[in-house]
Tab-separated table of N, CA and C in Angstrom:
chain	number	residue	atom	x	y	z
O	16	UNK	N	-81.202	-18.106	-26.532
O	16	UNK	CA	-81.285	-17.729	-28.079
O	16	UNK	C	-82.819	-18.639	-27.858
O	17	UNK	N	-83.886	-18.242	-28.535
O	17	UNK	CA	-85.206	-18.385	-29.484
O	17	UNK	C	-85.425	-18.992	-30.953
O	18	UNK	N	-86.133	-20.440	-30.052
O	18	UNK	CA	-86.057	-21.440	-31.422
O	18	UNK	C	-87.804	-22.005	-31.322
O	19	UNK	N	-87.926	-22.042	-32.107
O	19	UNK	CA	-89.698	-21.830	-33.236
O	19	UNK	C	-89.715	-23.421	-32.673
O	20	UNK	N	-90.802	-24.022	-31.640
O	20	UNK	CA	-91.022	-25.687	-31.574
O	20	UNK	C	-92.625	-25.701	-31.712
O	21	UNK	N	-93.513	-25.005	-31.957
O	21	UNK	CA	-94.642	-24.996	-32.719
O	21	UNK	C	-95.127	-23.609	-33.150
O	22	UNK	N	-95.650	-23.622	-34.055
O	22	UNK	CA	-97.197	-22.743	-34.947
O	22	UNK	C	-95.729	-22.140	-36.551
O	23	UNK	N	-97.008	-21.855	-37.196
O	23	UNK	CA	-96.429	-20.770	-38.336
O	23	UNK	C	-95.457	-19.837	-37.940
O	24	UNK	N	-94.210	-19.557	-39.108
O	24	UNK	CA	-93.591	-18.236	-39.080
O	24	UNK	C	-93.990	-17.671	-40.596
O	25	UNK	N	-93.628	-16.280	-40.532
O	25	UNK	CA	-93.043	-15.747	-41.857
O	25	UNK	C	-91.180	-15.674	-42.081
O	26	UNK	N	-90.589	-16.496	-43.834
O	26	UNK	CA	-89.542	-15.627	-43.530
O	26	UNK	C	-89.556	-14.232	-43.585
O	27	UNK	N	-89.385	-13.326	-43.324
O	27	UNK	CA	-89.031	-11.715	-44.398
O	27	UNK	C	-87.258	-11.446	-43.824
O	28	UNK	N	-87.078	-10.943	-45.437
O	28	UNK	CA	-85.905	-10.059	-45.497
O	28	UNK	C	-86.096	-8.116	-44.914
O	29	UNK	N	-85.334	-8.662	-44.159
O	29	UNK	CA	-85.219	-6.686	-43.156
O	29	UNK	C	-83.635	-6.390	-44.093
O	30	UNK	N	-84.086	-4.985	-43.964
O	30	UNK	CA	-82.587	-4.811	-44.484
O	30	UNK	C	-81.628	-4.693	-42.397
O	31	UNK	N	-80.361	-4.722	-42.463
O	31	UNK	CA	-80.041	-4.904	-40.644
O	31	UNK	C	-79.376	-3.544	-41.109
O	32	UNK	N	-79.198	-3.147	-39.668
O	32	UNK	CA	-78.241	-2.192	-38.660
O	32	UNK	C	-77.302	-2.043	-39.318
O	33	UNK	N	-76.485	-1.048	-39.588
O	33	UNK	CA	-74.662	-1.198	-40.177
O	33	UNK	C	-74.211	-1.715	-38.425
O	34	UNK	N	-73.035	-1.972	-38.690
O	34	UNK	CA	-71.976	-2.500	-37.696
O	34	UNK	C	-72.852	-3.285	-36.708
O	35	UNK	N	-73.418	-3.724	-36.863
O	35	UNK	CA	-74.198	-4.312	-35.597
O	35	UNK	C	-74.100	-5.880	-35.188
O	36	UNK	N	-73.605	-6.493	-34.526
O	36	UNK	CA	-73.577	-7.311	-34.450
O	36	UNK	C	-74.460	-8.650	-33.845
O	37	UNK	N	-74.583	-9.756	-34.367
O	37	UNK	CA	-75.975	-10.314	-33.658
O	37	UNK	C	-74.894	-11.906	-33.536
O	38	UNK	N	-74.595	-12.468	-32.375
O	38	UNK	CA	-73.524	-13.121	-31.812
O	38	UNK	C	-74.509	-14.185	-32.318
O	39	UNK	N	-75.164	-14.968	-32.185
O	39	UNK	CA	-76.191	-16.009	-32.500
O	39	UNK	C	-77.713	-16.376	-33.051
O	40	UNK	N	-77.717	-16.906	-33.841
O	40	UNK	CA	-78.767	-17.307	-34.854
O	40	UNK	C	-79.541	-16.970	-33.432
O	41	UNK	N	-81.293	-17.332	-33.640
O	41	UNK	CA	-81.987	-16.837	-32.864
O	41	UNK	C	-82.731	-16.211	-31.491
O	42	UNK	N	-81.817	-14.833	-31.823
O	42	UNK	CA	-81.713	-13.028	-31.598
O	42	UNK	C	-82.849	-13.172	-31.699
O	43	UNK	N	-83.271	-12.915	-31.180
O	43	UNK	CA	-84.771	-11.137	-31.237
O	43	UNK	C	-83.712	-9.699	-32.025
O	44	UNK	N	-84.945	-9.803	-32.244
O	44	UNK	CA	-84.511	-7.918	-33.363
O	44	UNK	C	-85.462	-7.345	-33.154
O	45	UNK	N	-85.211	-6.100	-33.284
O	45	UNK	CA	-86.048	-4.936	-33.365
O	45	UNK	C	-85.907	-3.880	-34.403
O	46	UNK	N	-86.579	-2.930	-35.008
O	46	UNK	CA	-86.621	-1.792	-35.733
O	46	UNK	C	-86.099	-0.728	-34.845
O	47	UNK	N	-85.066	0.178	-36.345
O	47	UNK	CA	-84.347	0.624	-34.518
O	47	UNK	C	-84.571	2.309	-36.020
O	48	UNK	N	-84.452	2.726	-35.075
O	48	UNK	CA	-85.372	4.738	-36.178
O	48	UNK	C	-85.202	4.656	-37.197
O	49	UNK	N	-84.398	3.872	-38.203
O	49	UNK	CA	-84.803	3.741	-39.350
O	49	UNK	C	-85.092	2.345	-40.395
O	50	UNK	N	-85.895	2.460	-39.208
O	50	UNK	CA	-86.919	1.059	-39.698
O	50	UNK	C	-86.092	-0.012	-39.900
O	51	UNK	N	-84.945	-0.591	-39.268
O	51	UNK	CA	-82.500	-1.797	-39.608
O	51	UNK	C	-83.351	-2.989	-38.719
O	52	UNK	N	-82.838	-3.523	-39.117
O	52	UNK	CA	-83.136	-4.676	-38.416
O	52	UNK	C	-81.945	-4.405	-36.700
O	53	UNK	N	-82.464	-4.248	-35.934
O	53	UNK	CA	-81.141	-4.176	-35.363
O	53	UNK	C	-81.103	-5.468	-33.889
O	54	UNK	N	-80.431	-5.594	-32.493
O	54	UNK	CA	-80.178	-6.294	-31.218
O	54	UNK	C	-81.471	-6.136	-30.500
O	55	UNK	N	-82.296	-6.752	-30.418
O	55	UNK	CA	-83.600	-6.686	-29.336
O	55	UNK	C	-83.132	-6.032	-27.656
O	56	UNK	N	-83.644	-5.529	-27.680
O	56	UNK	CA	-83.323	-4.998	-25.557
O	56	UNK	C	-84.382	-5.082	-24.738
O	57	UNK	N	-83.700	-4.778	-23.424
O	57	UNK	CA	-85.018	-4.814	-22.461
O	57	UNK	C	-85.964	-3.865	-22.838
O	58	UNK	N	-86.080	-3.002	-23.402
O	58	UNK	CA	-87.063	-2.012	-23.489
O	58	UNK	C	-87.503	-1.933	-25.100
O	59	UNK	N	-86.953	-2.868	-25.661
O	59	UNK	CA	-88.155	-2.386	-26.645
O	59	UNK	C	-89.756	-2.724	-26.820
O	60	UNK	N	-89.956	-1.718	-27.750
O	60	UNK	CA	-91.748	-1.529	-28.133
O	60	UNK	C	-91.681	-2.078	-28.394
O	61	UNK	N	-90.734	-2.450	-29.650
O	61	UNK	CA	-92.037	-3.798	-30.751
O	61	UNK	C	-90.526	-4.760	-31.090
O	62	UNK	N	-91.182	-5.919	-31.594
O	62	UNK	CA	-89.928	-6.540	-32.006
O	62	UNK	C	-90.629	-7.188	-32.967
O	63	UNK	N	-89.477	-7.266	-34.035
O	63	UNK	CA	-90.115	-7.655	-35.747
O	63	UNK	C	-90.019	-9.452	-35.436
O	64	UNK	N	-89.065	-10.393	-35.000
O	64	UNK	CA	-88.685	-11.726	-34.901
O	64	UNK	C	-87.600	-12.242	-34.329
O	65	UNK	N	-87.131	-13.303	-35.171
O	65	UNK	CA	-86.078	-13.781	-34.581
O	65	UNK	C	-84.618	-13.984	-35.674
O	66	UNK	N	-83.406	-13.578	-35.655
O	66	UNK	CA	-83.073	-13.502	-36.571
O	66	UNK	C	-82.387	-14.833	-36.878
O	67	UNK	N	-82.499	-15.276	-38.263
O	67	UNK	CA	-82.531	-16.448	-38.733
O	67	UNK	C	-80.840	-16.963	-39.508
O	68	UNK	N	-80.339	-15.490	-38.960
O	68	UNK	CA	-78.879	-14.824	-39.599
O	68	UNK	C	-77.907	-14.846	-38.007
O	69	UNK	N	-76.593	-15.088	-37.637
O	69	UNK	CA	-75.530	-13.737	-36.901
O	69	UNK	C	-74.832	-13.098	-38.197
O	70	UNK	N	-74.633	-12.406	-37.198
O	70	UNK	CA	-73.928	-10.836	-37.423
O	70	UNK	C	-72.134	-10.854	-37.089
O	71	UNK	N	-71.362	-11.145	-37.758
O	71	UNK	CA	-70.022	-10.324	-37.057
O	71	UNK	C	-69.339	-10.095	-37.446
O	72	UNK	N	-68.711	-9.176	-36.753
O	72	UNK	CA	-68.241	-7.485	-37.272
O	72	UNK	C	-67.034	-8.225	-38.573
O	73	UNK	N	-66.460	-9.182	-38.582
O	73	UNK	CA	-65.585	-9.500	-40.255
O	73	UNK	C	-66.003	-9.229	-40.691
O	74	UNK	N	-67.699	-9.866	-41.215
O	74	UNK	CA	-68.558	-10.256	-41.830
O	74	UNK	C	-68.461	-9.132	-43.529
O	75	UNK	N	-68.425	-9.470	-44.457
O	75	UNK	CA	-67.751	-8.469	-45.219
O	75	UNK	C	-68.981	-6.944	-45.790
O	76	UNK	N	-70.089	-7.318	-45.052
O	76	UNK	CA	-71.181	-6.469	-45.371
O	76	UNK	C	-71.832	-6.261	-44.055
O	77	UNK	N	-70.585	-6.192	-43.011
O	77	UNK	CA	-70.699	-5.510	-41.466
O	77	UNK	C	-71.237	-4.192	-41.778
O	78	UNK	N	-70.696	-3.844	-41.751
O	78	UNK	CA	-70.213	-2.147	-42.031
O	78	UNK	C	-72.190	-1.348	-43.032
O	79	UNK	N	-72.841	-2.399	-43.961
O	79	UNK	CA	-74.243	-1.832	-44.667
O	79	UNK	C	-75.338	-2.177	-43.777
O	80	UNK	N	-76.696	-1.939	-44.616
O	80	UNK	CA	-77.175	-2.403	-44.344
O	80	UNK	C	-78.198	-3.636	-45.844
O	81	UNK	N	-77.549	-4.263	-45.238
O	81	UNK	CA	-78.010	-5.724	-46.264
O	81	UNK	C	-78.772	-5.754	-45.716
O	82	UNK	N	-79.705	-7.031	-46.246
O	82	UNK	CA	-81.391	-7.906	-46.534
O	82	UNK	C	-81.032	-8.900	-45.808
O	83	UNK	N	-81.073	-9.422	-44.341
O	83	UNK	CA	-80.966	-10.375	-43.322
O	83	UNK	C	-81.983	-11.684	-42.984
O	84	UNK	N	-82.550	-12.786	-43.163
O	84	UNK	CA	-84.020	-13.119	-43.018
O	84	UNK	C	-84.382	-13.403	-41.021
O	85	UNK	N	-85.339	-12.939	-41.076
O	85	UNK	CA	-85.801	-12.813	-40.242
O	85	UNK	C	-86.855	-14.082	-39.867
O	86	UNK	N	-87.268	-14.739	-38.331
O	86	UNK	CA	-88.665	-15.034	-38.722
O	86	UNK	C	-89.576	-14.147	-37.577
O	87	UNK	N	-90.737	-14.502	-38.877
O	87	UNK	CA	-91.781	-13.025	-37.497
O	87	UNK	C	-92.543	-14.596	-37.361
O	88	UNK	N	-93.095	-14.281	-36.398
O	88	UNK	CA	-94.291	-15.390	-35.986
O	88	UNK	C	-95.357	-14.925	-36.341
O	89	UNK	N	-96.712	-15.984	-36.229
O	89	UNK	CA	-97.803	-15.649	-36.374
O	89	UNK	C	-98.501	-16.281	-35.194
O	90	UNK	N	-100.084	-15.549	-34.756
O	90	UNK	CA	-100.198	-15.499	-33.544
O	90	UNK	C	-99.990	-16.809	-33.192
O	91	UNK	N	-99.789	-17.797	-33.465
O	91	UNK	CA	-100.495	-19.201	-33.374
O	91	UNK	C	-98.624	-19.611	-32.751
O	92	UNK	N	-97.328	-19.115	-32.433
O	92	UNK	CA	-96.499	-19.412	-32.724
O	92	UNK	C	-96.084	-20.245	-31.397
O	93	UNK	N	-95.170	-20.807	-31.035
O	93	UNK	CA	-94.566	-20.534	-30.046
O	93	UNK	C	-93.259	-20.875	-30.205
O	94	UNK	N	-92.219	-20.952	-28.642
O	94	UNK	CA	-90.622	-20.583	-29.264
O	94	UNK	C	-90.490	-21.215	-27.319
O	95	UNK	N	-89.388	-21.687	-27.187
O	95	UNK	CA	-87.992	-22.291	-26.105
O	95	UNK	C	-87.204	-21.127	-26.355
O	96	UNK	N	-87.318	-20.588	-25.282
O	96	UNK	CA	-85.646	-19.911	-25.067
O	96	UNK	C	-85.273	-19.543	-23.618
O	97	UNK	N	-84.163	-19.564	-23.465
O	97	UNK	CA	-83.784	-19.220	-22.152
O	97	UNK	C	-84.285	-18.630	-21.102
O	98	UNK	N	-83.953	-18.954	-19.939
O	98	UNK	CA	-84.316	-17.637	-18.901
O	98	UNK	C	-83.469	-17.501	-17.901
O	99	UNK	N	-83.526	-16.369	-16.994
O	99	UNK	CA	-82.025	-15.600	-16.111
O	99	UNK	C	-83.182	-14.691	-15.754
O	100	UNK	N	-82.248	-15.653	-14.122
O	100	UNK	CA	-83.193	-15.566	-12.960
O	100	UNK	C	-84.097	-16.975	-12.954
O	101	UNK	N	-84.879	-16.582	-11.920
O	101	UNK	CA	-85.183	-18.234	-11.467
O	101	UNK	C	-86.603	-18.632	-12.247
O	102	UNK	N	-86.841	-18.756	-12.909
O	102	UNK	CA	-88.883	-19.214	-13.708
O	102	UNK	C	-89.591	-20.533	-13.021
O	103	UNK	N	-90.446	-20.244	-12.722
O	103	UNK	CA	-91.180	-21.050	-11.875
O	103	UNK	C	-92.967	-21.393	-13.030
O	104	UNK	N	-93.065	-22.387	-12.703
O	104	UNK	CA	-94.612	-22.858	-13.065
O	104	UNK	C	-95.881	-21.942	-12.315
O	105	UNK	N	-95.892	-20.809	-11.478
O	105	UNK	CA	-96.774	-20.185	-11.276
O	105	UNK	C	-96.292	-18.884	-12.355
O	106	UNK	N	-95.492	-18.626	-13.424
O	106	UNK	CA	-95.263	-17.345	-13.993
O	106	UNK	C	-95.811	-18.242	-15.456
O	107	UNK	N	-96.819	-19.160	-15.471
O	107	UNK	CA	-97.290	-19.346	-16.831
O	107	UNK	C	-98.195	-18.380	-17.362
O	108	UNK	N	-98.664	-18.269	-18.383
O	108	UNK	CA	-98.819	-16.857	-18.621
O	108	UNK	C	-99.229	-15.253	-17.911
O	109	UNK	N	-97.993	-15.735	-17.906
O	109	UNK	CA	-97.916	-14.111	-17.063
O	109	UNK	C	-96.605	-13.462	-18.443
O	110	UNK	N	-96.528	-12.398	-18.004
O	110	UNK	CA	-95.246	-11.286	-19.351
O	110	UNK	C	-94.446	-10.806	-18.305
O	111	UNK	N	-93.429	-11.262	-19.509
O	111	UNK	CA	-91.673	-10.901	-18.790
O	111	UNK	C	-91.280	-10.337	-20.367
O	112	UNK	N	-89.968	-9.929	-19.373
O	112	UNK	CA	-89.055	-8.932	-20.512
O	112	UNK	C	-88.128	-9.362	-20.927
O	113	UNK	N	-87.164	-8.638	-21.707
O	113	UNK	CA	-85.870	-10.115	-22.081
O	113	UNK	C	-84.736	-8.888	-21.363
O	114	UNK	N	-83.650	-9.588	-20.992
O	114	UNK	CA	-81.960	-9.388	-21.274
O	114	UNK	C	-81.625	-8.203	-22.083
O	115	UNK	N	-80.878	-7.050	-21.753
O	115	UNK	CA	-79.887	-6.162	-22.968
O	115	UNK	C	-79.434	-7.002	-24.000
O	116	UNK	N	-79.670	-8.264	-24.406
O	116	UNK	CA	-78.911	-8.771	-25.297
O	116	UNK	C	-79.928	-9.536	-25.954
O	117	UNK	N	-81.579	-9.348	-25.651
O	117	UNK	CA	-81.832	-9.789	-26.951
O	117	UNK	C	-82.496	-11.684	-27.691
O	118	UNK	N	-81.147	-12.031	-26.376
O	118	UNK	CA	-81.335	-13.975	-26.604
O	118	UNK	C	-81.933	-14.664	-25.246
O	119	UNK	N	-82.395	-14.195	-24.074
O	119	UNK	CA	-82.467	-14.251	-22.708
O	119	UNK	C	-83.845	-13.796	-22.497
O	120	UNK	N	-85.142	-14.941	-21.134
O	120	UNK	CA	-86.679	-13.922	-21.358
O	120	UNK	C	-85.357	-14.008	-19.879
O	121	UNK	N	-86.012	-12.387	-19.021
O	121	UNK	CA	-85.593	-12.142	-17.792
O	121	UNK	C	-86.701	-12.726	-16.698
O	122	UNK	N	-86.983	-13.839	-16.145
O	122	UNK	CA	-87.957	-14.075	-15.537
O	122	UNK	C	-87.577	-13.220	-14.266
O	123	UNK	N	-87.183	-11.708	-13.731
O	123	UNK	CA	-87.571	-11.335	-12.825
O	123	UNK	C	-88.272	-9.485	-13.520
O	124	UNK	N	-87.522	-9.064	-14.771
O	124	UNK	CA	-88.544	-8.641	-15.381
O	124	UNK	C	-89.828	-8.127	-15.516
O	125	UNK	N	-90.750	-7.641	-14.863
O	125	UNK	CA	-92.076	-7.673	-15.170
O	125	UNK	C	-92.380	-5.695	-15.285
O	126	UNK	N	-91.744	-5.664	-15.987
O	126	UNK	CA	-91.515	-3.927	-17.110
O	126	UNK	C	-92.130	-4.022	-17.883
O	127	UNK	N	-91.188	-4.665	-18.648
O	127	UNK	CA	-91.410	-4.584	-20.457
O	127	UNK	C	-91.739	-6.018	-20.418
O	128	UNK	N	-92.884	-6.056	-21.462
O	128	UNK	CA	-93.724	-7.550	-21.802
O	128	UNK	C	-93.820	-7.724	-22.692
O	129	UNK	N	-92.980	-8.286	-23.025
O	129	UNK	CA	-92.239	-8.891	-24.317
O	129	UNK	C	-92.313	-9.864	-25.036
O	130	UNK	N	-92.366	-10.470	-24.449
O	130	UNK	CA	-93.171	-12.525	-24.200
O	130	UNK	C	-94.111	-12.273	-23.085
O	131	UNK	N	-94.952	-13.215	-23.529
O	131	UNK	CA	-95.610	-13.923	-22.054
O	131	UNK	C	-95.217	-15.185	-22.178
O	132	UNK	N	-95.162	-15.888	-21.436
O	132	UNK	CA	-94.933	-16.935	-20.746
O	132	UNK	C	-96.040	-17.824	-20.456
O	133	UNK	N	-95.199	-19.577	-21.845
O	133	UNK	CA	-97.015	-20.095	-22.127
O	133	UNK	C	-96.784	-21.819	-21.412
O	134	UNK	N	-95.757	-21.802	-20.630
O	134	UNK	CA	-94.928	-23.638	-20.856
O	134	UNK	C	-93.484	-23.448	-19.726
O	135	UNK	N	-93.391	-24.275	-18.977
O	135	UNK	CA	-92.762	-24.825	-18.056
O	135	UNK	C	-91.776	-25.493	-18.999
O	136	UNK	N	-90.281	-25.356	-18.490
O	136	UNK	CA	-89.644	-26.569	-18.758
O	136	UNK	C	-88.925	-26.817	-18.125
O	137	UNK	N	-87.653	-25.636	-16.686
O	137	UNK	CA	-86.911	-25.444	-16.782
O	137	UNK	C	-86.980	-24.544	-15.031
O	138	UNK	N	-85.909	-24.594	-14.528
O	138	UNK	CA	-86.473	-23.410	-13.925
O	138	UNK	C	-85.351	-21.988	-14.334
O	139	UNK	N	-84.528	-22.380	-16.041
O	139	UNK	CA	-83.902	-21.884	-16.815
O	139	UNK	C	-84.130	-21.690	-18.075
O	140	UNK	N	-85.221	-22.459	-18.492
O	140	UNK	CA	-85.826	-22.567	-19.755
O	140	UNK	C	-87.515	-22.547	-20.405
O	141	UNK	N	-87.967	-22.277	-20.667
O	141	UNK	CA	-89.485	-21.813	-21.392
O	141	UNK	C	-89.411	-21.662	-21.958
O	142	UNK	N	-91.375	-22.013	-22.738
O	142	UNK	CA	-91.866	-21.896	-24.057
O	142	UNK	C	-92.461	-20.233	-24.184
O	143	UNK	N	-92.860	-20.014	-25.057
O	143	UNK	CA	-93.210	-18.700	-24.747
O	143	UNK	C	-93.535	-17.879	-25.727
O	144	UNK	N	-94.831	-16.946	-25.698
O	144	UNK	CA	-94.937	-15.725	-27.814
O	144	UNK	C	-94.249	-14.926	-27.155
O	145	UNK	N	-94.389	-14.398	-28.144
O	145	UNK	CA	-93.564	-13.096	-29.246
O	145	UNK	C	-94.159	-11.750	-28.676
O	146	UNK	N	-94.874	-11.325	-28.026
O	146	UNK	CA	-95.373	-10.426	-27.970
O	146	UNK	C	-95.066	-9.134	-29.274
O	147	UNK	N	-95.917	-8.716	-29.966
O	147	UNK	CA	-96.037	-7.595	-30.720
O	147	UNK	C	-95.362	-8.075	-32.103
O	148	UNK	N	-94.155	-9.084	-31.812
O	148	UNK	CA	-94.309	-9.882	-33.530
O	148	UNK	C	-95.143	-10.110	-34.694
O	149	UNK	N	-95.924	-10.780	-34.714
O	149	UNK	CA	-97.243	-11.294	-34.996
O	149	UNK	C	-98.299	-10.234	-35.964
O	150	UNK	N	-98.399	-9.084	-35.520
O	150	UNK	CA	-98.411	-8.100	-35.672
O	150	UNK	C	-97.935	-7.903	-37.208
O	151	UNK	N	-96.166	-7.266	-37.543
O	151	UNK	CA	-95.512	-7.391	-38.171
O	151	UNK	C	-96.448	-8.511	-39.751
O	152	UNK	N	-96.128	-9.374	-39.486
O	152	UNK	CA	-96.315	-10.272	-39.962
O	152	UNK	C	-98.226	-10.099	-40.711
O	153	UNK	N	-98.930	-9.945	-40.007
O	153	UNK	CA	-100.326	-8.852	-40.444
O	153	UNK	C	-100.301	-7.862	-41.113
O	154	UNK	N	-99.318	-7.270	-41.407
O	154	UNK	CA	-98.750	-6.243	-41.388
O	154	UNK	C	-99.587	-4.817	-41.120
O	155	UNK	N	-98.975	-4.962	-39.867
O	155	UNK	CA	-99.335	-3.650	-39.088
O	155	UNK	C	-98.210	-3.071	-38.784
């Protein structure tokens, strides 16, 4: 889960991908092929921001493209995030990718530069910046 701990963010309303569950608030979202927000994966090239709403298959609008709130971080924004693998203080300043769920930083993923580690909390929790997301707030 990604939780904002520093900086400013915009709340933007994005159409969600139909029939996609977001199991917890704090999941990273990426645009799908049609521009709708879907769960970010380990290989997503662009990140919209952090979901502010969970989506369950039992929701009345599950199969539609209704809009959901997305926290789009500005460039000074930092998040606290869970980590899989073993985070070390030596990783501060390095780029890391995500797990397939979009909810956890993968300390072993050095291929996909989706977050920048900015602080060490524990071997399983970090401070980070979400790469690319703030470009959406700048209109890119």
